[in-house]
Amino acid sequence: GQSTGSENAEVVPGGALLPLKRGAAGEPQTPGQGSEVEPTTRGGEAVSAAAGRDVEALALAFDEVETEGIKLLEIGSDDMLKCLQEGGAVIKASEPDEKVVLCTEDKTFAVRVVETSNSVFLVEDGSSECFQPRVTVADDGEAEANTGGTPGPMTQMATVSARACEGDGGSQVARRQGVRVCTIVSENWEIEQIAPDFRKLDELLRGLEEGGAAGGVEEEEGYTTEELLREIQGSESELLEELHARSDAMQVGDRWVHVSEATTSALVDVLVSKVCEGGWAWGDLPLEQVLSAMEAEDFRREATLHAIRTLGSAPLFLGSVTPESAGLIEESKLCVHYARRLLRKQSFGKAAQFLEEWRKVVPVGMEPSVEMLGGLALVDESGGLAVFDDLPRDPAKRFDALFAHQKRWRAKDLKLFAEGMTIPPGKQMDDVLEDYLHSYHPQGDTSNPLMYVQKVI
């Protein structure tokens, strides 16, 4: 709605309109400035008791039926305004109990309702067709106002205006010459950039049938990026970044499918044997040859490329692979893959026992070490082994899980387990740690290692 001219008039009790004088420079004056202006009404038109002076009056007319569905959105930048005007943003909430978010191409914003201290009149040009009152049709075919059981502010103001204009048709004059108020709002929306929420993505991927490496993937399996965007509270750029970083999702054609832990384990075992058989270096894999060798074992080329990228680096897309393309598998990531698989199969009370079994399953020539377990398992001073697999993304829940195990954490250990949690936009990991934790040096001596304890909220 437009708000043109409403600053020139003030509605006063009884439905009268208070005109505002203009000063020498054209600025409005209130009744307390200069000569006193007494508001009076005469047939719904406001006049001034200040004789001999030019007074500009503006009439406000109130519709009997309020226009519904109008929301005020407060935005903080010209870029966001341009994005909204060009249709580059969407407001969505896939479930009734979900928060409402506004997503642009690469950012996600929380949308919150904020009540205003004063009511805001939305007015429009009388010739405008952008606002149309909403009406319902009664059983007898007559249109009736959709006012509900209790008169709202628009209905009350319309009634007051009508009473003030009774007797000489003044209301029609006001409607023709004045500014029409189409609705009154007492709240607006404000937006704040937040991190995307991928919990629904976890549910969708887990709910898919196996779209794994061995065998084919039916055309209707999985989700397109557009289908995921309708369900996920995040932007397209954020969603794609998350999908490409995950080990349990890969793209086949235009659809994203789920890759199970069992499928990944089977593929990696065959991949390791093929690399050893071909005599290829882990840090310089001839991708075209590797993909062909795995395809001969009935593993999809997309799945093999995805596994190599998860364990090291490789092109994002199969079409980017050329005969000269090379990939690499990092020794530490491959060792952690076997460590996670071993820890999920059985429990180990002591680190020494686990290390012994771990060395047996990694490829020949690789030497696993406790330092590789950061973020997966913690070895305490007594040699005990505690496993922290599949930690929550939410910082509060993650810290609850970690500090339930021990009350104090060394900073260098804790930061490894904090990787992968949700970091709000504009913040770093240290900022999040400061929000939830207290840090200190034992005995106040900075030569002692920095420690963290959880804040009591």
Coordinates of C-alpha atoms in Angstrom, one line a residue, residues 10-343:
E10 CA -4.8 13.4 12.3
V11 CA -8.0 11.6 13.2
V12 CA -9.4 13.0 16.4
P13 CA -12.3 11.7 18.6
G14 CA -15.7 12.0 17.1
G15 CA -14.5 11.3 13.5
A16 CA -13.2 14.9 12.9
L17 CA -10.2 15.5 10.8
L18 CA -7.5 17.7 12.2
P19 CA -5.8 19.8 9.4
L20 CA -2.2 20.7 9.8
K21 CA -0.9 24.1 8.8
R22 CA 2.2 24.5 6.7
G23 CA 5.0 26.8 7.8
A24 CA 7.0 29.2 5.7
A25 CA 9.2 26.4 4.5
G26 CA 6.3 24.1 3.7
E27 CA 6.9 22.0 6.9
P28 CA 3.8 20.8 8.7
Q29 CA 3.0 22.5 12.0
T30 CA 1.1 20.9 14.9
P31 CA -1.6 22.8 16.8
G32 CA 0.9 23.7 19.4
Q33 CA 3.0 25.7 17.0
G34 CA 2.1 29.3 15.8
S35 CA -1.6 30.2 15.8
E36 CA -3.9 27.8 17.5
V37 CA -6.0 25.6 15.3
E38 CA -9.2 24.2 16.6
P39 CA -10.6 21.2 14.8
T40 CA -14.3 21.4 13.9
T41 CA -16.5 19.3 11.7
R42 CA -19.0 20.5 9.2
G43 CA -20.6 17.7 7.1
G44 CA -17.6 15.4 7.4
E45 CA -15.2 18.1 6.2
A46 CA -12.5 19.5 8.5
V47 CA -12.2 23.2 8.6
S48 CA -9.8 25.5 10.4
A49 CA -10.8 28.2 13.0
A50 CA -7.7 30.1 12.1
A51 CA -9.1 32.7 9.7
G52 CA -6.9 34.4 7.1
R53 CA -4.4 31.6 6.9
D54 CA -3.8 28.9 4.2
V55 CA -4.7 25.5 5.7
E56 CA -4.3 22.2 3.8
A57 CA -6.7 19.6 5.0
L58 CA -6.7 15.9 4.1
A59 CA -9.7 13.6 4.6
L60 CA -9.3 10.0 5.5
A61 CA -12.1 7.6 4.4
F62 CA -12.4 4.1 6.0
D63 CA -13.7 1.1 4.1
E64 CA -16.5 -0.8 5.8
V65 CA -14.7 -4.0 4.7
E66 CA -11.1 -4.4 5.6
T67 CA -8.6 -5.7 3.0
E68 CA -7.1 -8.9 4.2
G69 CA -3.8 -10.7 3.5
I70 CA -1.5 -7.6 3.6
K71 CA 1.7 -8.0 5.6
L72 CA 4.5 -5.5 6.1
L73 CA 8.0 -6.8 5.7
E74 CA 10.9 -4.9 7.1
I75 CA 14.1 -5.3 5.0
G76 CA 17.5 -3.9 5.7
S77 CA 19.2 -3.6 2.3
D78 CA 18.7 -2.5 -1.3
D79 CA 20.0 -5.9 -2.4
M80 CA 17.2 -7.7 -0.5
L81 CA 14.6 -5.3 -1.9
K82 CA 15.8 -5.9 -5.5
C83 CA 15.8 -9.7 -4.8
L84 CA 12.2 -9.5 -3.7
Q85 CA 11.1 -7.3 -6.5
E86 CA 12.7 -9.7 -9.1
G87 CA 11.1 -12.7 -7.5
G88 CA 14.4 -14.1 -6.3
A89 CA 13.1 -15.0 -2.8
V90 CA 10.5 -17.4 -1.4
I91 CA 8.9 -17.6 2.0
K92 CA 8.2 -21.1 3.1
A93 CA 7.4 -23.4 6.0
S94 CA 6.9 -27.0 5.0
E95 CA 5.2 -28.1 8.2
P96 CA 2.6 -26.2 10.4
D97 CA 4.9 -26.2 13.4
E98 CA 8.0 -25.2 11.6
K99 CA 9.4 -21.7 11.7
V100 CA 8.8 -19.5 8.7
V101 CA 11.9 -18.7 6.7
L102 CA 12.6 -16.5 3.7
C103 CA 15.2 -18.0 1.3
T104 CA 17.1 -16.2 -1.4
E105 CA 19.4 -18.0 -3.9
D106 CA 22.2 -18.3 -1.3
K107 CA 20.9 -17.3 2.1
T108 CA 18.3 -18.2 4.7
F109 CA 16.4 -15.8 6.9
A110 CA 14.1 -16.3 9.9
V111 CA 10.9 -14.4 9.6
R112 CA 9.5 -13.1 12.9
V113 CA 6.3 -11.2 13.7
V114 CA 6.9 -8.0 15.7
E115 CA 4.1 -6.0 17.2
T116 CA 4.2 -2.2 16.7
S117 CA 3.4 0.2 19.5
N118 CA 1.2 2.3 17.1
S119 CA -1.3 1.2 14.5
V120 CA -0.3 1.8 10.9
F121 CA -2.9 3.0 8.4
L122 CA -2.3 1.6 4.9
V123 CA -3.8 4.0 2.3
E124 CA -4.1 4.0 -1.4
D125 CA -5.0 6.1 -4.4
G126 CA -8.7 6.0 -5.0
S127 CA -8.1 4.8 -8.6
S128 CA -5.8 2.0 -7.5
E129 CA -6.9 -1.6 -8.0
C130 CA -4.1 -3.2 -6.0
F131 CA -6.3 -3.6 -2.9
Q132 CA -9.7 -5.1 -3.0
P133 CA -11.9 -5.8 0.0
R134 CA -12.6 -9.4 0.7
V135 CA -16.3 -10.2 1.0
T136 CA -18.4 -13.4 1.5
V137 CA -21.7 -14.2 0.0
A138 CA -24.6 -14.9 2.3
D139 CA -27.2 -17.6 1.7
D140 CA -29.6 -15.1 0.2
G141 CA -26.9 -14.2 -2.4
E142 CA -26.2 -10.8 -0.9
A143 CA -22.5 -9.8 -0.3
E144 CA -21.6 -9.3 3.3
A145 CA -18.5 -8.1 5.0
N146 CA -16.2 -10.8 6.4
T147 CA -15.9 -9.0 9.8
G148 CA -16.3 -11.9 12.2
G149 CA -18.0 -11.6 15.5
T150 CA -16.2 -8.6 17.0
P151 CA -15.9 -5.3 15.1
G152 CA -12.2 -4.6 14.2
P153 CA -10.5 -1.2 14.1
M154 CA -11.5 -0.7 10.5
T155 CA -15.2 -1.3 11.2
Q156 CA -15.1 1.0 14.2
M157 CA -13.4 3.8 12.3
A158 CA -15.8 3.4 9.4
T159 CA -18.7 3.7 11.8
V160 CA -17.3 6.8 13.5
S161 CA -16.7 8.4 10.1
A162 CA -20.2 7.6 8.9
R163 CA -21.7 9.2 12.0
A164 CA -19.6 12.3 11.6
C165 CA -20.7 12.7 8.0
E166 CA -24.4 12.0 8.4
G167 CA -27.0 14.5 7.2
D168 CA -25.5 16.1 4.1
G169 CA -23.7 13.4 2.1
G170 CA -20.4 14.5 3.4
S171 CA -19.1 10.9 3.5
Q172 CA -19.3 10.7 -0.3
V173 CA -17.3 14.0 -0.5
A174 CA -14.7 12.5 1.8
R175 CA -14.4 9.3 -0.2
R176 CA -14.0 11.2 -3.5
Q177 CA -11.5 13.8 -2.2
G178 CA -9.8 12.0 0.6
V179 CA -7.4 9.2 1.0
R180 CA -8.9 5.7 1.4
V181 CA -7.6 3.6 4.3
C182 CA -7.8 0.0 3.2
T183 CA -6.5 -1.7 6.3
I184 CA -4.9 -1.1 9.7
V185 CA -2.0 -3.2 10.8
S186 CA -0.4 -3.4 14.3
E187 CA 2.5 -5.8 13.4
N188 CA 5.1 -6.4 10.8
W189 CA 7.6 -9.1 9.8
E190 CA 11.3 -8.7 10.3
I191 CA 14.0 -11.0 9.0
E192 CA 17.3 -12.2 10.4
Q193 CA 19.9 -14.4 8.6
I194 CA 20.2 -17.8 10.1
A195 CA 21.9 -21.1 9.3
P196 CA 19.8 -23.5 7.1
D197 CA 18.0 -26.4 8.8
F198 CA 18.9 -29.8 7.3
R199 CA 17.1 -32.1 9.7
K200 CA 14.3 -32.7 7.2
L201 CA 17.0 -33.6 4.6
D202 CA 18.3 -36.3 7.0
E203 CA 14.8 -37.8 7.3
L204 CA 14.2 -37.7 3.5
L205 CA 17.5 -39.4 2.7
R206 CA 17.0 -42.1 5.4
G207 CA 13.5 -42.8 4.0
L208 CA 14.7 -43.6 0.5
E209 CA 15.2 -47.1 -0.7
E210 CA 18.8 -48.1 -1.3
G211 CA 20.1 -46.1 -4.3
G212 CA 23.5 -47.5 -3.9
A213 CA 26.6 -48.1 -6.0
A214 CA 26.0 -51.7 -7.1
G215 CA 23.1 -52.2 -9.5
G216 CA 21.0 -49.6 -11.2
V217 CA 18.9 -46.8 -9.8
E218 CA 15.3 -46.5 -11.1
E219 CA 14.4 -43.3 -12.7
E220 CA 11.7 -42.4 -10.2
E221 CA 13.9 -43.0 -7.1
G222 CA 15.4 -40.2 -5.2
Y223 CA 14.6 -36.5 -5.2
T224 CA 15.4 -33.7 -7.6
T225 CA 17.0 -30.5 -6.3
E226 CA 13.6 -28.7 -6.8
E227 CA 11.8 -31.3 -4.8
L228 CA 14.2 -31.1 -1.9
L229 CA 14.1 -27.2 -1.9
R230 CA 10.3 -27.4 -1.3
E231 CA 11.0 -29.4 1.8
I232 CA 14.2 -28.0 3.2
Q233 CA 14.5 -24.7 5.1
G234 CA 17.5 -23.4 3.2
S235 CA 18.6 -21.8 0.0
E236 CA 19.5 -23.6 -3.2
S237 CA 23.2 -22.8 -2.8
E238 CA 23.3 -23.9 0.8
L239 CA 21.4 -27.1 0.0
L240 CA 23.8 -28.1 -2.9
E241 CA 26.8 -27.4 -0.7
E242 CA 25.4 -29.7 2.0
L243 CA 24.5 -32.5 -0.5
H244 CA 28.0 -32.5 -2.2
A245 CA 29.6 -32.7 1.3
R246 CA 27.6 -35.7 2.5
S247 CA 28.8 -39.2 2.2
D248 CA 25.3 -40.7 2.3
A249 CA 23.9 -38.8 -0.8
M250 CA 25.0 -38.7 -4.4
Q251 CA 23.5 -37.4 -7.6
V252 CA 22.5 -39.8 -10.4
G253 CA 21.2 -37.9 -13.4
D254 CA 19.0 -35.1 -12.1
R255 CA 18.1 -36.9 -8.8
W256 CA 19.7 -37.3 -5.4
V257 CA 19.7 -40.8 -4.0
H258 CA 20.7 -42.3 -0.7
V259 CA 23.9 -44.3 -0.3
S260 CA 23.9 -46.6 2.7
E261 CA 26.8 -47.4 5.0
A262 CA 26.7 -51.0 3.8
T263 CA 27.0 -49.9 0.1
T264 CA 29.8 -47.5 0.9
S265 CA 31.7 -50.2 2.8
A266 CA 31.4 -52.7 -0.1
L267 CA 32.5 -50.1 -2.6
V268 CA 35.5 -48.9 -0.6
D269 CA 36.7 -52.5 -0.1
V270 CA 36.7 -53.2 -3.8
L271 CA 38.2 -49.7 -4.5
V272 CA 41.1 -50.4 -2.2
S273 CA 41.8 -53.8 -3.8
K274 CA 41.7 -52.2 -7.4
V275 CA 44.1 -49.4 -6.4
C276 CA 46.5 -52.0 -4.9
E277 CA 46.1 -54.3 -7.9
G278 CA 46.8 -51.5 -10.4
G279 CA 49.7 -50.2 -8.4
W280 CA 48.3 -46.7 -8.4
A281 CA 49.4 -44.1 -5.9
W282 CA 46.8 -43.0 -3.3
G283 CA 47.7 -39.3 -4.0
D284 CA 47.6 -39.6 -7.8
L285 CA 44.8 -41.8 -8.9
P286 CA 44.2 -42.0 -12.7
L287 CA 40.4 -41.5 -12.5
E288 CA 39.4 -42.8 -15.9
Q289 CA 41.2 -46.0 -15.3
V290 CA 39.9 -46.4 -11.7
L291 CA 36.3 -45.7 -12.8
S292 CA 36.5 -48.2 -15.6
A293 CA 38.0 -50.9 -13.3
M294 CA 35.2 -50.3 -10.8
E295 CA 32.5 -50.3 -13.5
A296 CA 33.7 -53.8 -14.5
E297 CA 32.8 -54.9 -11.0
D298 CA 29.3 -53.5 -11.5
F299 CA 29.8 -50.3 -9.5
R300 CA 28.4 -47.1 -11.0
R301 CA 30.9 -44.6 -12.1
E302 CA 29.0 -41.9 -10.2
A303 CA 29.2 -43.9 -7.0
T304 CA 33.0 -44.5 -7.4
L305 CA 33.6 -40.8 -8.1
H306 CA 31.5 -39.9 -5.1
A307 CA 33.4 -42.2 -2.8
I308 CA 36.8 -40.9 -3.9
R309 CA 35.6 -37.3 -3.4
T310 CA 34.4 -38.2 0.1
L311 CA 37.7 -39.8 1.0
G312 CA 39.9 -37.1 -0.7
S313 CA 39.3 -35.1 -3.8
A314 CA 37.8 -35.6 -7.2
P315 CA 35.7 -33.6 -9.7
L316 CA 32.1 -32.9 -8.6
F317 CA 30.6 -34.2 -11.9
L318 CA 31.2 -37.2 -14.0
G319 CA 31.3 -35.1 -17.1
S320 CA 34.3 -33.3 -15.8
V321 CA 36.4 -36.4 -15.8
T322 CA 38.9 -36.6 -18.7
P323 CA 41.7 -39.2 -19.5
E324 CA 44.1 -36.8 -17.8
S325 CA 42.0 -36.3 -14.6
A326 CA 43.5 -37.4 -11.3
G327 CA 42.0 -37.9 -7.9
L328 CA 43.4 -38.6 -4.5
I329 CA 42.5 -40.5 -1.3
E330 CA 43.8 -39.2 2.0
E331 CA 45.3 -41.8 4.2
S332 CA 43.8 -40.3 7.4
K333 CA 40.3 -40.3 5.9
L334 CA 40.5 -43.9 4.7
C335 CA 41.8 -45.0 8.1
V336 CA 38.9 -43.2 9.8
H337 CA 36.5 -44.9 7.5
Y338 CA 37.7 -48.3 8.7
A339 CA 37.8 -47.1 12.3
R340 CA 34.2 -46.0 12.2
R341 CA 33.1 -49.3 10.7
L342 CA 35.0 -51.2 13.3
L343 CA 33.6 -49.1 16.2

